PDB file of C-alpha atoms in Angstrom:
ATOM      1  CA  SER A  28     251.325 190.309 107.529  1.00 57.00           C
ATOM      2  CA  VAL A  29     251.433 190.886 103.957  1.00 59.00           C
ATOM      3  CA  LEU A  30     250.391 194.507 104.728  1.00 66.00           C
ATOM      4  CA  LEU A  31     253.176 194.757 107.586  1.00 67.00           C
ATOM      5  CA  LEU A  32     255.767 193.323 104.876  1.00 63.00           C
ATOM      6  CA  ARG A  33     254.958 195.731 102.073  1.00 67.00           C
ATOM      7  CA  LYS A  34     255.551 198.870 104.958  1.00 65.00           C
ATOM      8  CA  VAL A  35     259.053 196.915 105.726  1.00 64.00           C
ATOM      9  CA  ALA A  36     259.706 196.707 101.979  1.00 58.00           C
ATOM     10  CA  ARG A  37     258.948 200.221 101.026  1.00 62.00           C
ATOM     11  CA  ALA A  38     260.873 201.641 104.076  1.00 59.00           C
ATOM     12  CA  MET A  39     263.839 199.785 103.228  1.00 53.00           C
ATOM     13  CA  GLY A  40     263.278 200.260  99.270  1.00 48.00           C
ATOM     14  CA  VAL A  41     263.420 197.032  98.527  1.00 50.00           C
ATOM     15  CA  PRO A  42     260.825 194.312  96.652  1.00 53.00           C
ATOM     16  CA  VAL A  43     258.484 192.377  98.969  1.00 51.00           C
ATOM     17  CA  GLU A  44     259.880 189.096  97.892  1.00 52.00           C
ATOM     18  CA  SER A  45     263.209 189.689  98.790  1.00 48.00           C
ATOM     19  CA  LEU A  46     261.976 189.753 102.510  1.00 53.00           C
ATOM     20  CA  VAL A  47     260.316 186.306 102.120  1.00 54.00           C
ATOM     21  CA  ARG A  48     262.779 184.626  99.935  1.00 47.00           C
ATOM     22  CA  GLU A  49     264.612 181.595 101.646  1.00 43.00           C
ATOM     23  CA  THR A  50     268.387 181.501 101.513  1.00 41.00           C
ATOM     24  CA  PRO A  51     271.007 180.555 103.802  1.00 36.00           C
ATOM     25  CA  ASP A  52     273.196 182.303 106.798  1.00 41.00           C
ATOM     26  CA  HIS A  53     273.781 185.305 104.404  1.00 45.00           C
ATOM     27  CA  ASP A  54     270.071 186.232 104.657  1.00 51.00           C
ATOM     28  CA  ALA A  55     270.005 185.425 108.455  1.00 47.00           C
ATOM     29  CA  ALA A  56     273.073 187.986 108.998  1.00 51.00           C
ATOM     30  CA  GLY A  57     271.140 190.579 106.508  1.00 55.00           C
ATOM     31  CA  ARG A  58     268.566 191.005 108.820  1.00 86.00           C
ATOM     32  CA  ARG A  59     270.431 192.100 111.843  1.00 95.00           C
ATOM     33  CA  VAL A  60     272.473 195.480 111.373  1.00 96.00           C
ATOM     34  CA  ALA A  61     275.069 196.706 113.625  1.00 97.00           C
ATOM     35  CA  LEU A  62     275.893 200.204 113.826  1.00 97.00           C
ATOM     36  CA  LEU A  63     279.829 201.219 114.664  1.00 96.00           C
ATOM     37  CA  GLY A  64     281.824 203.987 115.433  1.00 93.00           C
ATOM     38  CA  LEU A  65     282.709 206.487 118.212  1.00 88.00           C
ATOM     39  CA  ARG A  66     280.154 208.282 120.519  1.00 83.00           C
ATOM     40  CA  GLY A  67     278.349 210.951 118.989  1.00 82.00           C
ATOM     41  CA  ALA A  68     277.950 209.010 115.388  1.00 86.00           C
ATOM     42  CA  GLY A  69     274.427 208.620 115.693  1.00 88.00           C
ATOM     43  CA  LYS A  70     274.493 204.928 116.614  1.00 92.00           C
ATOM     44  CA  SER A  71     271.723 205.057 119.103  1.00 91.00           C
ATOM     45  CA  SER A  72     269.288 207.632 117.459  1.00 91.00           C
ATOM     46  CA  LEU A  73     269.759 206.451 114.149  1.00 95.00           C
ATOM     47  CA  GLY A  74     269.640 203.008 115.226  1.00 95.00           C
ATOM     48  CA  ALA A  75     266.350 203.477 116.854  1.00 95.00           C
ATOM     49  CA  LYS A  76     264.628 205.080 113.952  1.00 95.00           C
ATOM     50  CA  LEU A  77     266.077 202.338 111.671  1.00 95.00           C
ATOM     51  CA  ALA A  78     264.642 199.293 114.080  1.00 95.00           C
ATOM     52  CA  ALA A  79     261.290 201.110 114.339  1.00 93.00           C
ATOM     53  CA  ALA A  80     261.236 201.441 110.142  1.00 91.00           C
ATOM     54  CA  LEU A  81     262.098 198.078 109.819  1.00 91.00           C
ATOM     55  CA  GLY A  82     259.768 196.640 112.363  1.00 91.00           C
ATOM     56  CA  ALA A  83     262.909 195.124 114.116  1.00 94.00           C
ATOM     57  CA  ALA A  84     264.341 195.195 117.513  1.00 95.00           C
ATOM     58  CA  PHE A  85     266.670 198.038 118.645  1.00 97.00           C
ATOM     59  CA  VAL A  86     269.785 196.514 121.019  1.00 97.00           C
ATOM     60  CA  GLU A  87     272.127 198.754 122.664  1.00 96.00           C
ATOM     61  CA  LEU A  88     274.765 196.383 123.446  1.00 96.00           C
ATOM     62  CA  ASP A  89     276.107 198.335 126.358  1.00 94.00           C
ATOM     63  CA  SER A  90     273.174 197.932 128.153  1.00 94.00           C
ATOM     64  CA  GLU A  91     273.194 194.314 127.397  1.00 95.00           C
ATOM     65  CA  VAL A  92     276.509 194.015 128.761  1.00 94.00           C
ATOM     66  CA  GLU A  93     275.278 195.918 132.035  1.00 93.00           C
ATOM     67  CA  GLN A  94     272.836 193.223 132.627  1.00 92.00           C
ATOM     68  CA  GLU A  95     275.185 190.192 131.681  1.00 91.00           C
ATOM     69  CA  ALA A  96     277.736 192.039 134.456  1.00 90.00           C
ATOM     70  CA  GLY A  97     275.013 192.897 136.729  1.00 90.00           C
ATOM     71  CA  ALA A  98     276.674 196.290 137.025  1.00 90.00           C
ATOM     72  CA  LYS A  99     277.168 199.830 135.402  1.00 90.00           C
ATOM     73  CA  LEU A 100     279.731 199.961 132.747  1.00 87.00           C
ATOM     74  CA  GLY A 101     281.956 201.934 134.653  1.00 84.00           C
ATOM     75  CA  GLU A 102     281.957 199.614 137.862  1.00 89.00           C
ATOM     76  CA  VAL A 103     282.498 197.032 135.467  1.00 85.00           C
ATOM     77  CA  PHE A 104     285.956 198.377 134.178  1.00 84.00           C
ATOM     78  CA  ALA A 105     286.597 199.741 138.106  1.00 86.00           C
ATOM     79  CA  MET A 106     285.894 196.470 139.757  1.00 87.00           C
ATOM     80  CA  TYR A 107     286.944 193.447 136.972  1.00 85.00           C
ATOM     81  CA  GLY A 108     289.076 195.471 134.374  1.00 87.00           C
ATOM     82  CA  GLU A 109     289.141 195.555 130.620  1.00 88.00           C
ATOM     83  CA  GLU A 110     289.639 191.868 130.105  1.00 90.00           C
ATOM     84  CA  ALA A 111     286.675 190.779 132.167  1.00 91.00           C
ATOM     85  CA  TYR A 112     284.547 193.498 130.422  1.00 92.00           C
ATOM     86  CA  ARG A 113     285.266 192.196 127.220  1.00 93.00           C
ATOM     87  CA  ARG A 114     284.288 188.549 128.161  1.00 93.00           C
ATOM     88  CA  PHE A 115     280.946 190.210 129.397  1.00 94.00           C
ATOM     89  CA  GLU A 116     280.496 191.848 125.660  1.00 95.00           C
ATOM     90  CA  ARG A 117     281.164 188.444 124.060  1.00 95.00           C
ATOM     91  CA  ARG A 118     278.554 186.871 126.272  1.00 94.00           C
ATOM     92  CA  ALA A 119     276.316 189.713 125.566  1.00 96.00           C
ATOM     93  CA  LEU A 120     276.740 189.894 121.924  1.00 96.00           C
ATOM     94  CA  GLU A 121     276.185 186.106 121.689  1.00 95.00           C
ATOM     95  CA  ARG A 122     273.109 186.283 123.646  1.00 95.00           C
ATOM     96  CA  VAL A 123     271.618 188.920 121.618  1.00 96.00           C
ATOM     97  CA  LEU A 124     272.376 187.042 118.361  1.00 96.00           C
ATOM     98  CA  ARG A 125     270.711 183.739 119.861  1.00 94.00           C
ATOM     99  CA  THR A 126     267.497 185.655 120.718  1.00 94.00           C
ATOM    100  CA  HIS A 127     267.185 188.193 117.800  1.00 94.00           C
ATOM    101  CA  GLU A 128     266.806 187.008 114.325  1.00 91.00           C
ATOM    102  CA  ALA A 129     266.243 190.695 112.923  1.00 94.00           C
ATOM    103  CA  ALA A 130     267.618 193.701 115.115  1.00 96.00           C
ATOM    104  CA  VAL A 131     269.536 196.719 114.964  1.00 97.00           C
ATOM    105  CA  ILE A 132     272.572 196.958 117.051  1.00 98.00           C
ATOM    106  CA  ALA A 133     274.217 199.596 118.510  1.00 97.00           C
ATOM    107  CA  VAL A 134     277.433 198.464 119.334  1.00 96.00           C
ATOM    108  CA  GLY A 135     280.031 200.024 121.772  1.00 92.00           C
ATOM    109  CA  GLY A 136     282.780 202.091 119.991  1.00 91.00           C
ATOM    110  CA  SER A 137     285.706 199.800 121.540  1.00 92.00           C
ATOM    111  CA  LEU A 138     284.250 196.723 120.288  1.00 95.00           C
ATOM    112  CA  VAL A 139     286.263 196.669 117.140  1.00 96.00           C
ATOM    113  CA  THR A 140     289.491 196.445 119.330  1.00 95.00           C
ATOM    114  CA  ASP A 141     288.652 192.638 120.379  1.00 95.00           C
ATOM    115  CA  PRO A 142     289.577 190.573 117.084  1.00 95.00           C
ATOM    116  CA  ASP A 143     287.284 187.747 117.960  1.00 95.00           C
ATOM    117  CA  THR A 144     284.302 189.392 119.256  1.00 96.00           C
ATOM    118  CA  TYR A 145     284.383 191.597 116.199  1.00 96.00           C
ATOM    119  CA  ARG A 146     284.502 188.697 113.676  1.00 96.00           C
ATOM    120  CA  LEU A 147     281.402 187.274 115.456  1.00 96.00           C
ATOM    121  CA  LEU A 148     279.843 190.535 114.798  1.00 97.00           C
ATOM    122  CA  LEU A 149     280.891 190.898 110.963  1.00 96.00           C
ATOM    123  CA  ASP A 150     280.098 186.877 110.349  1.00 95.00           C
ATOM    124  CA  ASN A 151     276.363 187.549 111.899  1.00 96.00           C
ATOM    125  CA  CYS A 152     275.218 191.158 111.113  1.00 96.00           C
ATOM    126  CA  HIS A 153     275.396 193.852 108.177  1.00 95.00           C
ATOM    127  CA  THR A 154     277.981 196.358 109.574  1.00 96.00           C
ATOM    128  CA  VAL A 155     277.679 199.957 109.014  1.00 96.00           C
ATOM    129  CA  TRP A 156     280.452 202.374 110.353  1.00 95.00           C
ATOM    130  CA  LEU A 157     278.768 205.689 111.025  1.00 95.00           C
ATOM    131  CA  LYS A 158     281.402 208.305 110.982  1.00 92.00           C
ATOM    132  CA  ALA A 159     281.774 211.746 111.603  1.00 88.00           C
ATOM    133  CA  LYS A 160     284.558 214.575 111.686  1.00 87.00           C
ATOM    134  CA  PRO A 161     286.207 215.051 115.201  1.00 82.00           C
ATOM    135  CA  GLU A 162     284.715 218.313 115.885  1.00 79.00           C
ATOM    136  CA  GLU A 163     281.033 216.855 115.475  1.00 83.00           C
ATOM    137  CA  HIS A 164     281.572 214.000 117.374  1.00 76.00           C
ATOM    138  CA  MET A 165     282.738 215.973 120.335  1.00 78.00           C
ATOM    139  CA  ASN A 166     279.661 218.794 119.741  1.00 79.00           C
ATOM    140  CA  ARG A 167     277.025 216.010 119.541  1.00 74.00           C
ATOM    141  CA  VAL A 168     278.645 214.475 122.753  1.00 73.00           C
ATOM    142  CA  ILE A 169     278.584 217.752 124.671  1.00 70.00           C
ATOM    143  CA  ALA A 170     275.093 218.256 123.376  1.00 71.00           C
ATOM    144  CA  GLN A 171     274.102 215.286 125.337  1.00 68.00           C
ATOM    145  CA  GLY A 172     275.837 216.314 128.463  1.00 63.00           C
ATOM    146  CA  ASP A 173     278.141 213.374 128.492  1.00 59.00           C
ATOM    147  CA  LEU A 174     281.934 213.625 128.561  1.00 53.00           C
ATOM    148  CA  ARG A 175     282.474 210.210 130.192  1.00 54.00           C
ATOM    149  CA  PRO A 176     285.094 209.366 127.227  1.00 50.00           C
ATOM    150  CA  PHE A 177     286.721 212.150 127.651  1.00 51.00           C
ATOM    151  CA  LYS A 178     289.376 213.535 130.473  1.00 51.00           C
ATOM    152  CA  GLY A 179     288.087 217.172 130.130  1.00 56.00           C
ATOM    153  CA  ARG A 180     286.762 219.453 127.442  1.00 58.00           C
ATOM    154  CA  SER A 181     290.069 220.985 126.698  1.00 60.00           C
ATOM    155  CA  ALA A 182     291.629 217.771 125.583  1.00 73.00           C
ATOM    156  CA  ALA A 183     288.311 215.850 124.044  1.00 74.00           C
ATOM    157  CA  LEU A 184     288.930 216.880 120.520  1.00 80.00           C
ATOM    158  CA  GLU A 185     292.685 215.411 120.496  1.00 84.00           C
ATOM    159  CA  GLU A 186     291.625 212.357 122.108  1.00 83.00           C
ATOM    160  CA  ILE A 187     288.650 211.917 119.696  1.00 84.00           C
ATOM    161  CA  ARG A 188     291.272 212.492 116.712  1.00 86.00           C
ATOM    162  CA  THR A 189     293.868 209.859 118.124  1.00 89.00           C
ATOM    163  CA  LEU A 190     290.707 207.175 118.611  1.00 88.00           C
ATOM    164  CA  LEU A 191     289.811 207.807 115.341  1.00 88.00           C
ATOM    165  CA  ALA A 192     293.192 207.532 113.845  1.00 90.00           C
ATOM    166  CA  ASP A 193     293.859 204.242 115.882  1.00 92.00           C
ATOM    167  CA  ARG A 194     290.847 202.600 114.958  1.00 93.00           C
ATOM    168  CA  ASP A 195     290.152 203.625 111.432  1.00 93.00           C
ATOM    169  CA  ARG A 196     291.416 200.727 110.085  1.00 94.00           C
ATOM    170  CA  LEU A 197     289.242 198.511 112.176  1.00 96.00           C
ATOM    171  CA  TYR A 198     286.224 200.552 111.523  1.00 95.00           C
ATOM    172  CA  ALA A 199     286.956 200.376 107.478  1.00 95.00           C
ATOM    173  CA  ARG A 200     286.228 196.488 107.710  1.00 96.00           C
ATOM    174  CA  ALA A 201     282.804 197.265 108.146  1.00 95.00           C
ATOM    175  CA  HIS A 202     280.480 196.294 105.009  1.00 94.00           C
ATOM    176  CA  ALA A 203     279.470 199.891 104.453  1.00 94.00           C
ATOM    177  CA  ARG A 204     280.337 203.056 105.792  1.00 93.00           C
ATOM    178  CA  LEU A 205     278.029 206.367 106.437  1.00 94.00           C
ATOM    179  CA  ASP A 206     279.584 209.676 107.281  1.00 92.00           C
ATOM    180  CA  THR A 207     277.012 211.821 109.380  1.00 91.00           C
ATOM    181  CA  THR A 208     279.091 215.042 109.343  1.00 89.00           C
ATOM    182  CA  GLY A 209     276.809 217.777 108.422  1.00 88.00           C
ATOM    183  CA  LYS A 210     273.866 215.840 107.801  1.00 90.00           C
ATOM    184  CA  THR A 211     270.293 216.169 109.554  1.00 88.00           C
ATOM    185  CA  ALA A 212     269.104 212.904 111.278  1.00 88.00           C
ATOM    186  CA  LYS A 213     266.806 212.566 108.401  1.00 92.00           C
ATOM    187  CA  GLU A 214     269.175 212.680 105.780  1.00 93.00           C
ATOM    188  CA  SER A 215     271.365 210.128 107.488  1.00 93.00           C
ATOM    189  CA  LEU A 216     268.723 207.607 107.854  1.00 94.00           C
ATOM    190  CA  SER A 217     267.546 208.176 104.398  1.00 93.00           C
ATOM    191  CA  GLU A 218     271.250 207.139 103.298  1.00 93.00           C
ATOM    192  CA  LEU A 219     271.342 204.499 105.810  1.00 93.00           C
ATOM    193  CA  LYS A 220     268.420 202.719 104.641  1.00 91.00           C
ATOM    194  CA  LYS A 221     269.802 202.748 101.083  1.00 89.00           C
ATOM    195  CA  ALA A 222     272.880 200.992 102.168  1.00 85.00           C
ATOM    196  CA  ILE A 223     271.078 198.299 103.699  1.00 85.00           C
ATOM    197  CA  ALA A 224     269.155 198.006 100.720  1.00 83.00           C
ATOM    198  CA  GLU A 225     272.096 197.976  98.477  1.00 77.00           C
ATOM    199  CA  ARG A 226     273.440 195.326 100.769  1.00 70.00           C
ATOM    200  CA  ARG A 227     270.491 193.100 100.143  1.00 62.00           C
TER     201      ARG A 227
END
């Protein structure tokens, strides 16, 4: 157990004692990290690596929403609409918070548009906004072979710009922000660990 604590502390760049000190709810929230941002910012790839480094669970909230609804995201929207989707999302987040004292959570890009659910996230997690230039968002999503958020390649860049402009003020409420533009995954992960350590 002590060796594991040392390994986690070294990965986070914090003293071992800071991981075992008993503090109130702020510490519980600090053990959960939520990554915010549009698709292509690096939430899934960085989130999985961060979780492995911290020895914590990695949770894709979209997958938890699908589990809650018993259907794929596209089907949830088609069958029930956005209002019902938000209810499933809220219930999924409440369940994740209830069952994971320590976790790295990759959050759907639009969660920030629901005030109550976003407040729940801010109150119970250390939130980090992963941002990038619109061109990089688009290139990463295209590289993944996934154009679901867009209505076609020609309109993709403009749609990303619009989404970023619309949500900039909301994403900016996160406890920290990290610009991943032009950075390797290794560089971004190092900066992410540093941001978390500073919060602690």
